[in-house]
Structure formats: C-alpha cells, structure tokens
XYZ file of C-alpha atoms in Angstrom:
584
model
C -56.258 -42.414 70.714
C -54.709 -40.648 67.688
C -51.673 -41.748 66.706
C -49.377 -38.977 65.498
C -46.333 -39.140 63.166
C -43.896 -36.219 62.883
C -42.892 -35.540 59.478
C -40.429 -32.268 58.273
C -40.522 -30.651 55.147
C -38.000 -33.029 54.561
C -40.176 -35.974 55.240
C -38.485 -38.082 57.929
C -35.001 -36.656 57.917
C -32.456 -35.885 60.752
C -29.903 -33.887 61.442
C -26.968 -36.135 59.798
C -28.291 -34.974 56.235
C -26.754 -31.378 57.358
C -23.702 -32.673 58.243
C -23.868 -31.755 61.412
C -24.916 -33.995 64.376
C -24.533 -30.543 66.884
C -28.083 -29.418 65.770
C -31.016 -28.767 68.390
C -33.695 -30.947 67.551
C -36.249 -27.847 66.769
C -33.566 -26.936 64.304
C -33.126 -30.280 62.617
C -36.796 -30.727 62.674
C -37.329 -28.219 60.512
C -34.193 -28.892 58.112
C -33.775 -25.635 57.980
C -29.777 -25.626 59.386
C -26.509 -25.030 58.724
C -23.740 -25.388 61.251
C -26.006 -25.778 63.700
C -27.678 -22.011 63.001
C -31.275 -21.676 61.847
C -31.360 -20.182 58.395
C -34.555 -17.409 58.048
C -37.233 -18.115 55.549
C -36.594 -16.382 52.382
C -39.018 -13.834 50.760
C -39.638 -13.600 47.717
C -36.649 -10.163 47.282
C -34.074 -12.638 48.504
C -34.056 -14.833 45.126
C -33.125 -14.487 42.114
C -35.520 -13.653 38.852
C -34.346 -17.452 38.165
C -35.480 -18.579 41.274
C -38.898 -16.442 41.460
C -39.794 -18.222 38.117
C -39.010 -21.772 39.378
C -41.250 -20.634 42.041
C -44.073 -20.932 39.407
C -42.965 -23.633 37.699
C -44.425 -27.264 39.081
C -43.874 -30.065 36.469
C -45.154 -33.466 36.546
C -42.905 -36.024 37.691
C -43.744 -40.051 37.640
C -42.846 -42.194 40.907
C -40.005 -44.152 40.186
C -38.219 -41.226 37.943
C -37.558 -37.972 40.073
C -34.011 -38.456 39.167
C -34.647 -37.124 35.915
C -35.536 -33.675 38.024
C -32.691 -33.744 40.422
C -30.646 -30.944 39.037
C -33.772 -28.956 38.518
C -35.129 -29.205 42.530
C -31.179 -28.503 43.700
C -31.268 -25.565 41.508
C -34.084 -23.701 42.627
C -35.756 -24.042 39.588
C -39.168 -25.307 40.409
C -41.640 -24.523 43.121
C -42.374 -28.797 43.879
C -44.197 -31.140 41.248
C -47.906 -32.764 40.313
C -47.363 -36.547 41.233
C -48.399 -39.581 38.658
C -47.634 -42.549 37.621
C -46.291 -44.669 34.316
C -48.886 -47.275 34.732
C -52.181 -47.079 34.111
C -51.213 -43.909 31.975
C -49.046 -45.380 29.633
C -48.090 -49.088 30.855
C -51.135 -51.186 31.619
C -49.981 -54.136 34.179
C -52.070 -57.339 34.123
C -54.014 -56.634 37.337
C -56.075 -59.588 39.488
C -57.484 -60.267 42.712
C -54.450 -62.126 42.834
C -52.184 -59.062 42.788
C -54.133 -55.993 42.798
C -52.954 -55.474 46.898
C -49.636 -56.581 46.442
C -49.495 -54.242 43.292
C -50.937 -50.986 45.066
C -48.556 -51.361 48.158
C -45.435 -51.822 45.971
C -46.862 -48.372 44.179
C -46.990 -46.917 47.918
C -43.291 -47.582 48.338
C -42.332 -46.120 44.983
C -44.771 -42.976 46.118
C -43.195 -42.315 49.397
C -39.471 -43.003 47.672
C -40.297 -40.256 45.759
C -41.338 -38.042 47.419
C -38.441 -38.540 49.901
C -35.812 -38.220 46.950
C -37.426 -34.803 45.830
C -37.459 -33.512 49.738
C -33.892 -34.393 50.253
C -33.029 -32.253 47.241
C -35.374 -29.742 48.119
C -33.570 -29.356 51.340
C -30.207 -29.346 49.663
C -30.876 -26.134 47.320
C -29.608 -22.533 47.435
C -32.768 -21.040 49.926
C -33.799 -24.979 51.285
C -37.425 -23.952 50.124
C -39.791 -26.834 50.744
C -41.780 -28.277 47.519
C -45.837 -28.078 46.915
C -46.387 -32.072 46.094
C -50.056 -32.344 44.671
C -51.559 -35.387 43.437
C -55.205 -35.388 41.282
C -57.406 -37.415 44.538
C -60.095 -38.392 42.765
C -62.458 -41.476 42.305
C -64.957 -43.311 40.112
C -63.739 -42.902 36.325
C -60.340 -41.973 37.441
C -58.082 -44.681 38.647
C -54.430 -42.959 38.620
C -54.244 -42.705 42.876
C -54.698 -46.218 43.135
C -51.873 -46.534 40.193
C -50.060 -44.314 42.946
C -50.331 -46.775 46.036
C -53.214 -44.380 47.331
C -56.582 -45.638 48.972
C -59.182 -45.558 46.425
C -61.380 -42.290 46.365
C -65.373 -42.591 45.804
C -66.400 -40.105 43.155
C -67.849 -37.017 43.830
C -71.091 -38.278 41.947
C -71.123 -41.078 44.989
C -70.850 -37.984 47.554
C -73.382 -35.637 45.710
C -75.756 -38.780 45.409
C -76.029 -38.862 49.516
C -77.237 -35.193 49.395
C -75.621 -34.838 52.354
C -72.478 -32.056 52.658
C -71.809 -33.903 56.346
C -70.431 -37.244 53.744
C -68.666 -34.710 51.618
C -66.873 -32.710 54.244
C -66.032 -36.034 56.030
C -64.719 -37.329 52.862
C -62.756 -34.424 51.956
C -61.191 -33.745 55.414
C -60.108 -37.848 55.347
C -58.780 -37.223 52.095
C -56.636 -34.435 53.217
C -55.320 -36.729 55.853
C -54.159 -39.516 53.484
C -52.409 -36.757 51.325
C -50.276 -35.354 54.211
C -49.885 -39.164 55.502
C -48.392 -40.135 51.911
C -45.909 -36.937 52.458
C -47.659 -35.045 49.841
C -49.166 -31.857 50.703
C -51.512 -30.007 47.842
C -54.775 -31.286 46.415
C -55.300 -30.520 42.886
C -59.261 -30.271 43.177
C -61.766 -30.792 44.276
C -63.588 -31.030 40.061
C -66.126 -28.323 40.155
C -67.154 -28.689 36.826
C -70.879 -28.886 36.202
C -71.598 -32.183 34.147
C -74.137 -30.978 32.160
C -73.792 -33.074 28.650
C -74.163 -36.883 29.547
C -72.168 -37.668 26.245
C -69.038 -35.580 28.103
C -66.013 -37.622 27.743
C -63.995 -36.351 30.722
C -65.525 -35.307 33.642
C -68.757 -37.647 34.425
C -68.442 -39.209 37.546
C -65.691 -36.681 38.408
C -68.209 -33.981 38.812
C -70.919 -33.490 41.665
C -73.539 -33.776 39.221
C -75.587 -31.396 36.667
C -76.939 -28.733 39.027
C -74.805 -25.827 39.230
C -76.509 -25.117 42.410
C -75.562 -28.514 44.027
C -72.260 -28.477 42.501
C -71.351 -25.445 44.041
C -72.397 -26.401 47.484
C -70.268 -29.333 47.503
C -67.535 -27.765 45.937
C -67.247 -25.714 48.804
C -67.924 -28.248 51.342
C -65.154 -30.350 50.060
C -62.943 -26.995 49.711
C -63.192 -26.173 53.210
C -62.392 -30.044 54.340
C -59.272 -29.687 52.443
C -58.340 -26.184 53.662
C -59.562 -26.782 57.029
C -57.083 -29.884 57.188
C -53.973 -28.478 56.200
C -54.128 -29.054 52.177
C -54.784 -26.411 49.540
C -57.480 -26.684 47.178
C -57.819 -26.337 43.461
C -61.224 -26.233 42.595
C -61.069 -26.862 38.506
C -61.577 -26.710 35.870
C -62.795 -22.993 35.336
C -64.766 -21.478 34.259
C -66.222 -24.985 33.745
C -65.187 -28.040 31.503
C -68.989 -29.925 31.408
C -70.279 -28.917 28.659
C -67.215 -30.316 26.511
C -68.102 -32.869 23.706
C -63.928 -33.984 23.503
C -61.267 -34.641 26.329
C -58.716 -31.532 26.369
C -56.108 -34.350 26.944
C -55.868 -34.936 23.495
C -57.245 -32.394 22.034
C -58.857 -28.498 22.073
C -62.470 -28.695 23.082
C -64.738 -25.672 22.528
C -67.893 -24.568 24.786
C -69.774 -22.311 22.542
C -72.835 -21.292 24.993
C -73.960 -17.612 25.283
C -72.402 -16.066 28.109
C -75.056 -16.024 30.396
C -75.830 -19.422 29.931
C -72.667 -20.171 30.647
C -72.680 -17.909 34.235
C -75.573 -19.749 35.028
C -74.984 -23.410 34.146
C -71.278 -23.386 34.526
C -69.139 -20.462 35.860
C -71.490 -19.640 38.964
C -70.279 -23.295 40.433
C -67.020 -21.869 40.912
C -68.252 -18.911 43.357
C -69.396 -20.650 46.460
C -65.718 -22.195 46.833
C -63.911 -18.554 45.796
C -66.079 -16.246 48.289
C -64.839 -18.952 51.079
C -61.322 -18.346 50.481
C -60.083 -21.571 48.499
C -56.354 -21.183 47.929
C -56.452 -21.995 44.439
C -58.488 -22.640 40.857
C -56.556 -24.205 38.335
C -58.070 -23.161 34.869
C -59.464 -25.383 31.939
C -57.842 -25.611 28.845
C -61.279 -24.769 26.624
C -62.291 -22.334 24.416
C -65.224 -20.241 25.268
C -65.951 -17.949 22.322
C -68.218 -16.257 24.014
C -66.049 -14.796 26.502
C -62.798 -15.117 24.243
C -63.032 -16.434 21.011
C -59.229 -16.410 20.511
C -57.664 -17.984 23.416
C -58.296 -21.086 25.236
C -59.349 -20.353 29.092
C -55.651 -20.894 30.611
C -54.183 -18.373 28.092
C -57.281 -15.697 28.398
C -56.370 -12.539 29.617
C -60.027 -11.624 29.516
C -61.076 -14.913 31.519
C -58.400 -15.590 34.383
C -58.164 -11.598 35.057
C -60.860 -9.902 33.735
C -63.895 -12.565 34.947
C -62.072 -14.532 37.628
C -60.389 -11.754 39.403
C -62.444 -8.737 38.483
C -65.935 -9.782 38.448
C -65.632 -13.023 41.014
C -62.981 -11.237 43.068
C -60.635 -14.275 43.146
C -57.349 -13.382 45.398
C -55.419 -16.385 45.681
C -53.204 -18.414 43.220
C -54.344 -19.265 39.514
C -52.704 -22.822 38.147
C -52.550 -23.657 34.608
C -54.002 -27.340 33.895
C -51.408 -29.599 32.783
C -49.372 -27.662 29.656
C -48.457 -31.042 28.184
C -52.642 -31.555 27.035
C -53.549 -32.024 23.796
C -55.487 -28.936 23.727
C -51.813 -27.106 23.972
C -50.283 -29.252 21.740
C -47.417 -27.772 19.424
C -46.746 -24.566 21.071
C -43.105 -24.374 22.439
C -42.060 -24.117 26.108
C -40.767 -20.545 25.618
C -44.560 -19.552 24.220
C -46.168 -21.420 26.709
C -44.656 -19.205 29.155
C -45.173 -16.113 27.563
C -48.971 -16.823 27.257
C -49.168 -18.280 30.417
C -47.840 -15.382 32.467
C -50.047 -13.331 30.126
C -53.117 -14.261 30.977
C -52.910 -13.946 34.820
C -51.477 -17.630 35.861
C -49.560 -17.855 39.030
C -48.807 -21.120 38.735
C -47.503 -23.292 35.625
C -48.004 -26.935 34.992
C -44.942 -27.748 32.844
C -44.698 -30.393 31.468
C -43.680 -33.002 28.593
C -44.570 -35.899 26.910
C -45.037 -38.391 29.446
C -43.245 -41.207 27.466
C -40.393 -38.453 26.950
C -38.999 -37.365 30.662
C -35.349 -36.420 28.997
C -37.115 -33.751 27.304
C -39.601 -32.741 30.086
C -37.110 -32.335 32.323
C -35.129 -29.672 30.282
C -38.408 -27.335 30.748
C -37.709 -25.518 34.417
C -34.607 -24.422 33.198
C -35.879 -23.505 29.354
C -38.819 -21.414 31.478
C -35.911 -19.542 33.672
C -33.710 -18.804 30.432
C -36.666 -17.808 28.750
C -37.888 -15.113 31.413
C -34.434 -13.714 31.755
C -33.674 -13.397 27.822
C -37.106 -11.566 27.233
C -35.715 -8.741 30.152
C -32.947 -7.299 27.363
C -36.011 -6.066 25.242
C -36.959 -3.361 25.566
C -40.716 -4.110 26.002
C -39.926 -7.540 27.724
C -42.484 -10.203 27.012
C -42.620 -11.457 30.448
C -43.591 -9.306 33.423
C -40.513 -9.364 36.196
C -43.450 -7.698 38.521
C -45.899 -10.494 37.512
C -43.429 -12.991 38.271
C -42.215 -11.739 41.024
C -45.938 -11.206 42.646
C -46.322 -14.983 41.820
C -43.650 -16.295 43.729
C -44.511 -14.152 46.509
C -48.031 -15.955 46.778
C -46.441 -19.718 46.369
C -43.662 -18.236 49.427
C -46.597 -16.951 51.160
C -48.830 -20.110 50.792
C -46.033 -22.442 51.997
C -45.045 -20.763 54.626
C -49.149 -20.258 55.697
C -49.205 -24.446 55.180
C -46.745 -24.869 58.106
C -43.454 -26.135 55.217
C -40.966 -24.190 56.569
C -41.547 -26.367 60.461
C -42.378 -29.561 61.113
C -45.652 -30.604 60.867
C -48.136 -33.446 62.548
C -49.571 -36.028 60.429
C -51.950 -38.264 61.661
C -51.784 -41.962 60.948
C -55.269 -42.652 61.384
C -57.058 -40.881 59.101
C -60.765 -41.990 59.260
C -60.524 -42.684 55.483
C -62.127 -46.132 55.745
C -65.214 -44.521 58.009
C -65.989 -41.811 55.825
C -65.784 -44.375 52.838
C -68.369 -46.517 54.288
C -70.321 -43.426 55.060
C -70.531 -42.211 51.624
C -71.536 -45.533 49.982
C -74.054 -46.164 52.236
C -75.627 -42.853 51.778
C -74.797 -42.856 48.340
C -75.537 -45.954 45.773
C -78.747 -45.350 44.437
C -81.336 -47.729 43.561
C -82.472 -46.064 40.230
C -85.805 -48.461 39.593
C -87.575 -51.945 40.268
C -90.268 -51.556 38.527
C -90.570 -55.320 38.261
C -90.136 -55.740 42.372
C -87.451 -58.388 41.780
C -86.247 -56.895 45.536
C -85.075 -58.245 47.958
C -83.524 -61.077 46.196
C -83.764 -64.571 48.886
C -83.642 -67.904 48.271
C -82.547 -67.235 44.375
C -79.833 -68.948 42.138
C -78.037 -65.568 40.449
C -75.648 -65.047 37.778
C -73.550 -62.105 37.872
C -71.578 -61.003 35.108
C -69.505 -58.186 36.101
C -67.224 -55.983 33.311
C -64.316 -53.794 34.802
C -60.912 -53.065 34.653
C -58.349 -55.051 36.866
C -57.882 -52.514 39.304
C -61.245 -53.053 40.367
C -60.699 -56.901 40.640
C -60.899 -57.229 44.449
C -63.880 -54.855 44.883
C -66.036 -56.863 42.269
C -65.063 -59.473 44.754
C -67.077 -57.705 47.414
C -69.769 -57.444 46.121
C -70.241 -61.301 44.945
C -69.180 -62.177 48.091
C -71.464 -60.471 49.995
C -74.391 -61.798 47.327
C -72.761 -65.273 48.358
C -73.198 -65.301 52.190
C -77.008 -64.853 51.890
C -78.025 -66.504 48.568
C -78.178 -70.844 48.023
C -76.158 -70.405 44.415
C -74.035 -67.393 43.070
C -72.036 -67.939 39.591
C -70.131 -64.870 38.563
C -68.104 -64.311 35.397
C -65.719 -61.629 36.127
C -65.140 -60.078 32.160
C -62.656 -56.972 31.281
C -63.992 -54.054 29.757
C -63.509 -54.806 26.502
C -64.535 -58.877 26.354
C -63.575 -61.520 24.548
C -65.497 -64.290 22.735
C -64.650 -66.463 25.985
C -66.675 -64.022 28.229
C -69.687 -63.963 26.330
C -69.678 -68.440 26.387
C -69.058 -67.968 30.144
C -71.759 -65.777 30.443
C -74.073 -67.928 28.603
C -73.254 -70.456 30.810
C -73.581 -68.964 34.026
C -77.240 -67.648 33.087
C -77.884 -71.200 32.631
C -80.529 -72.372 34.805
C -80.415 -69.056 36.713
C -83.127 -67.518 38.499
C -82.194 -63.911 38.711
C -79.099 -62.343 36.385
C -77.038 -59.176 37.395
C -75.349 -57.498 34.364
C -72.712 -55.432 35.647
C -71.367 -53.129 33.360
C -68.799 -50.133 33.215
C -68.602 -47.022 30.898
C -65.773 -45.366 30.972
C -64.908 -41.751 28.966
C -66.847 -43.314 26.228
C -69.028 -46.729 25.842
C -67.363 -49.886 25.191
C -68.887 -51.531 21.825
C -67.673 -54.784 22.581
C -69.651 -54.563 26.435
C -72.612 -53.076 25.083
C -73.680 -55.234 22.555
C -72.698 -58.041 24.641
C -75.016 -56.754 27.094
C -77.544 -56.245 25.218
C -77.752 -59.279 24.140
C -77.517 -60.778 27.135
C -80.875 -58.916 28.220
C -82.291 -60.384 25.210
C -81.393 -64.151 26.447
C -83.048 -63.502 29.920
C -85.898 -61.872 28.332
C -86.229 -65.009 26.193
C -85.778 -67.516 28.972
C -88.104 -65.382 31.197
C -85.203 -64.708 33.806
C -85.754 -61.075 35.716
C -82.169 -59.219 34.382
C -80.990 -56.365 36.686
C -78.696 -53.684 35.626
C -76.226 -52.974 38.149
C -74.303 -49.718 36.488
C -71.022 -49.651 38.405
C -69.433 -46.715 36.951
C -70.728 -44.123 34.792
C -74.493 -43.731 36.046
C -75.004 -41.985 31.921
C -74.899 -45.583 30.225
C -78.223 -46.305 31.888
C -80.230 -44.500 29.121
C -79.165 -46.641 26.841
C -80.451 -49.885 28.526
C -84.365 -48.514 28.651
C -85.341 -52.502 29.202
C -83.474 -52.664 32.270
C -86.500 -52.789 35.036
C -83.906 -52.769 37.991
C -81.639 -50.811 38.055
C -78.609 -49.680 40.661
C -75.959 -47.402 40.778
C -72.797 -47.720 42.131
C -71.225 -44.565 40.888
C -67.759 -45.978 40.882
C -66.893 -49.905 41.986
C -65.233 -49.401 45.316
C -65.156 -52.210 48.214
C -68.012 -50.139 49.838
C -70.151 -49.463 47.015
C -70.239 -52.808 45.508
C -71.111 -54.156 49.256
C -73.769 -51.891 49.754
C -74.862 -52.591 46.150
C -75.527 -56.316 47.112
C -76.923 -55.691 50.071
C -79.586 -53.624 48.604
C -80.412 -56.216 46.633
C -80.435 -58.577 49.684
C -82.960 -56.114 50.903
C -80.155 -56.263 53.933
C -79.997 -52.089 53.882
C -82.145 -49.384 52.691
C -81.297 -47.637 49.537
C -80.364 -43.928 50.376
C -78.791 -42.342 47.046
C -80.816 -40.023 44.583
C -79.434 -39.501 41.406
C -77.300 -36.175 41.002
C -78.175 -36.125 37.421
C -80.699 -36.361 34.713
C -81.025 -39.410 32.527
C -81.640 -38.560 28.913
C-alpha cells in the first residue's frame, strides 16, 4: 500500500509558526491563519502593482543560499524561484564511487532546507501566497538534479528510443512524483526541441530525437504525465532551439531557416503539447530572422503573441528562459523587463550572475521599482493591464495546483520501476556486424570515460559484465584523460580477448578522449582483438568512430542503462531500442 505524506504549502509546518497553538488543524494545514481565522485567497485586485509584478518575477536561487532572497519572498516580491545548485555549475567536487551517494544525499538535505526556508517566508508575507518551486528534471547530458540530491533522470533520447509513449508517460508521471516528494512543485520542461543538427551543442540527448513528428508525440505524452500528476509543464524551448550551432548560455545563437521549414522541422513539435492544454512554454532565447530578424524569440512580439498565441492558440502562461544567458548578456534589469513584458511573457526568469547572488538578489525589487517609475509617463513603458493579467494567471494556476491547501504527496513514487522500464526498452544495440554477441567465456577490458557523477553507475555495468564473464579489467578514466589513463588502458587490453571502449561526448567532443580512443581501436585492430564501442552518452559521437563494428547505446550512463548495456552484451536480454535519430 501507498504510503502518503501530508505536506502544506508550507512544507511540513504547524500551527506554532502562526503563533497561535488555538488553530483547527484544517486551518493550520493550510498555513493560511491568523488568530486562529482563515485568511481568503487573494486575487489578483487585492495586491499591489508591486506585488502583481513579483507575481511574475521567479529568480534562480542555489540550495544552500535562499537567505540572500529572504527579504525579497517576505516582501511579496517574487512569485517562487527556479532551483539549482553551485556545484557542478560553478564548483566541481571530486566525485567517486566512494562518495558519489554520500554526496547526492547531503545535496538532498540542502534541497529540502531550502525549500523549507523559502516556504516559511512565503508563509510569513503580506497575502501568505505560496511559491511556484521548479527545478530543470532532466537526464543524459544534463547532470544538475543529481547536483540537487534528486534521483537521476534517463534522457528523453532513452524514452524516445523505446518507441513506446506507455515508458514516457510512466516516466513523466514518476517524475512528477519525485518533484512534489522533494517539496518542489513546477517542472520546467519537458525539452521539446527537435534535435535536428547532430553538431548542436545544447540540446542532444535532451531532446526526443530528430523527428518533429515523434518529438511532438512524446512531448505531449510526457506533458500530460506531468499535468495529470499535479506538476505544471513547460514544454521549451520555442519555437525550437535544435537547429542551433552555439549554446544560448553563453552566447546569442541564430536559426536562419525559411519559415516554413522551420513550422515543419521545428515549431510544429510544440503543437501536440499546446492543443492538450500544457500550462506553460517557456521560450528560447534564439534569433529566428525569418520570423523576426530583430529580436531574439523571448523578446519577439511577433513570435510569443503573434505565432504562439495567434496562430497556435496558446492560452496559458509564457516563461522567459533564464534572463541571466549569454544570449541576453549586457542588457540591464530595467530593459529586460521592459522587453520582456513586451513581447507577451507572463512569466520572468530573473536572474544574475550565478557567482554574484548580492547582485541577483537586488533584481525583484529593481523589476517592482522599475514597473512603478515607468507609470508617471505618460505613455508608460510597461503595461499595468499586462501585468496585472499575468499575475492573475500565476494566482489562478496556484490556486488550480491545490497551494493554497494541503496537499498529498506520495512517498513511493514508482521512480525506480519506470527507470528500469525505460532502459530496458530503450538502449539500443546500434550494430554487430562482426557477431562478437553474446560475449561468454571471454577475458574483456573495459575502459570507460565519464564524469564522477556517473562513478557508481559505470560500476553497474562492470559488475554485471563480472558475474558472468572468467576475467573483467576495467580502467575507469575522466572525460578529459590523463597520460596515466591511456598506460592503464594499454595495460588492461593486454592479453584481452574482447575490449569495450566506453566513451562520453558531452556539448562538444573531448580531444583528449577521442584521440585516445582512436587509438586505442587502432591497438586492438593491430593485435586482432574484436573492439566494441559502447557510446554512453551522446549517441552523435558514433559517426565519428565508422570502424567501430559493435556498437551500443546507452543514451545517458544511468544504473539501468549501463546494466542493461552489459547484459546485452551477455546476450542475457534482448536489445529493444531503435535509434531516435540519424547518424551522419
């Protein structure tokens, strides 16, 4: 049986935080008391202009720092935050087998510490409206929710890769579960950008795959799981970021299709999830001169009103992406607003620097003194209407999520099923054209190149190689190895009979890994050992290793995949994945 844990808007407080230990429990439940009377839910005509615009306003804030945004929640001046964390982003923690569990549970505490803090506050302010906490769930390439103390997603690549909207949609709705259960409440996804250029250095893994079609389908699958489960959904990054060539995180990419190229291959993805009612699409900060050659997407006028409400008929909340991006870069807070509001956004992702959260934290209030100052002209720059209309739709959605009253969050969330699901309809066996499967009775050397926060699931996957096989060496290398890894390497192939080069591509291709790799294919060419390519993140790098005769793909190095990956080379399990993409 279920197990259920009750959880407020003010995540796991009681009536002494009102002062008042008189309350009735439906009353202190909801945190929504004072002297033992429940206050109303406010509309959006009961708060100030200062208040409406912090009702639009959702900065980022790290774990471990919400301080810095104290004043700024018991003000009124922001609507709730987008969750991250310092490491990973900008501190990079030696991470091992060793440590990698004790590491992601102490990031757990620091999550739910946080989000407490910012509750408490929340619950403390003028109206004691609760916050919109969303957090970027993703997998594969992108590692931050594991930073965060979260259970590690599979990619959406993995999910598209089973075919199967059933593994999505199970997925999806577990996902929404461990969002709630962290006391979180807003998913800022699912990606429903088409990946169609395999040289894109953002989205890859992130997306469902290169058919617009397919994406589309999924999208909405995953959409509904969220919706369906008490979580909003942001489909992003529209109208599409996958034809990009540079990362908007650093700097101002540009998409120059024709228009109806761009319907077709990019934009139409968005529709499926739209038409079924998806709370939210958070818009890409791109430049599509054929539908705007002046403005990037999340400041287009002609884009986020004139395409995505107009012509897709999109009724629910537009978020900017995050207005700290590269792509943004140098234009003040005060501008930022101006342009934002402009161009149809409900919902503004203010932030700053992430090494700079003195600065950052100054924004809310800059944004509120900014909106007011603009009403003495007399043309005002800002729309009071606009503004006003947005905060109604944040009210509306919180109030539609269940905020205002307690709410039921399961503790078991079927995560860990639908995890297993998806890998084991997922991880594709690309080619054998030299039938080295199933591997039995075979001395192997596996080199395996990651990041530390995949340490323990590499560890899976040799395991499971070792329960079955006489002899397995493995030589676990970072991303970017040393002159070390490439002797231990050398050694390990060593009177091998079978080798498994495991790599890992990330936004772009590691130099140091792929010439290593290469020439490790050269050695068991030359020593007439079968190599086998087992790609374990970024299915794209597999073009460039044409001599690779097996081939498997993992789409992302999670427990599950990399134990399914071995035992498909056990010949244990059937391979079930297709590839979601097109090798060029």
């Amino acid at each position: 049986m279920k197990k259920y844990l009750f959880l407020c808007f003010a995540f796991l407080f009681t009536a002494p935080v009102w002062g008042d230990s008189a309350l009735t429990a439906d009353c202190a439940n909801t945190g929504r008391c004072k002297a033992g009377v429940e206050i109303p839910v406010p509309t959006v005509d009961d708060l100030t202009l200062r208040e409406q615009v912090g009702q639009t306003i959702m900065p980022r804030v790290l774990i471990g720092e919400q301080k810095a945004f104290k004043k700024a929640v018991l003000n009124g001046e922001v609507t709730g935050f987008f969750i991250k964390a310092k490491e990973g982003a900008v501190t990079h923690p030696k991470i091992t087998v060793k440590n990698q569990a004790r590491f992601i549970a102490r990031q757990r505490k620091r999550l739910e510490k946080t989000i407490r803090d910012l509750n408490k506050w929340a619950a403390e302010s003028p109206h004691k409206i609760p916050l919109l906490l969303a957090v970027d769930y993703e997998g594969g390439t992108v590692t931050s929710p594991m930073f965060m103390g979260l259970k590690q997603m599979p990619s959406n690549m993995l999910l598209a890769a089973s075919g199967d909207e059933k593994v999505v949609a199970d997925m999806y709705a577990a996902q929404a579960k461990e969002i709630l259960l962290s006391g979180a409440n807003t998913a800022l996804g699912p990606v429903t950008d088409v990946n169609s250029n395999p040289l894109n250095p953002i989205i890859q893994t992130r997306s469902f795959g290169d058919n617009s079609a397919d994406v589309g389908r999924f999208s909405r699958v995953a959409s509904n799981a969220l919706e369906n489960n008490g979580v909003p959904s942001f489909t992003k990054h529209f109208p599409g970021h996958g034809d990009t060539s540079s990362d908007s995180h650093y700097e101002q990419p540009v998409t120059a299709l024709p228009a109806e190229e761009l319907w077709q291959t990019h934009i139409s993805a968005f529709q499926p999830a739209i038409t079924a009612g998806g709370t939210g699409v958070l818009s890409a900060h791109v430049v599509y001169p054929a539908l705007d050659d002046e403005n990037t997407a999340s400041f287009s006028a002609k884009i986020l009103k004139g395409l995505l409400r107009e012509k897709m008929g999109f009724k629910g909340i537009i978020a900017t992406d995050g207005l700290d991006m590269g792509a943004v870069k140098g234009v003040g807070v005060e501008e930022i607003v101006r342009r934002a509001y402009g161009a149809g956004n409900n919902l503004l992702l203010l932030s700053g620097d992430i090494r700079d959260v003195k600065t950052a934290r100054t924004y809310p209030g800059r944004a509120a003194d900014y909106v007011e100052y603009t009403q003495l002209a007399a043309e005002p720059a800002v729309s009071v209407e606009f503004v006003r209309e947005s905060a109604g739709k944040i009210l509306q959605l919180k109030e539609r999520l269940g905020l205002f009253q307690s709410r039921a969050v399961a503790t078991d969330t079927g995560f860990d099923k639908a995890a297993k699901q998806a890998a084991e309809a997922g991880v594709t066996l690309v080619r054998d054209g030299q039938n080295l499967l199933p591997l039995k009775d075979k001395k192997v050397c596996a080199v395996l190149f990651a990041d530390g926060i995949f340490s323990l699931q590499l560890r899976a996957f040799t395991d499971t190689l070792s329960t079955h096989l006489p002899q397995v060496q493995a030589v676990y290398a970072p991303r970017t190895p040393e002159n070390t890894d490439e002797q231990a390497a050398r050694a390990c192939m060593d009177g091998a009979d079978v080798v498994l080069l495991s790599t890992s591509r990330t936004s772009v291709m590691d130099q140091k890994q792929y010439a290593l790799v290469q020439d490790l294919f050269k050695l068991a060419a030359q020593n007439n050992q079968p190599a086998a390519l087992v790609s374990l993140l970024n299915p794209y790098e597999i073009a460039l290793y044409p001599q690779a005769k097996t081939v498997i793909a993992l789409y992302g190095p999670t427990a599950d995949t990399a134990r399914v990956a071995a035992e498909i080379l056990l010949g244990l399990r059937p391979a079930k994945g297709h590839l979601p993409i097109k090798l060029k």
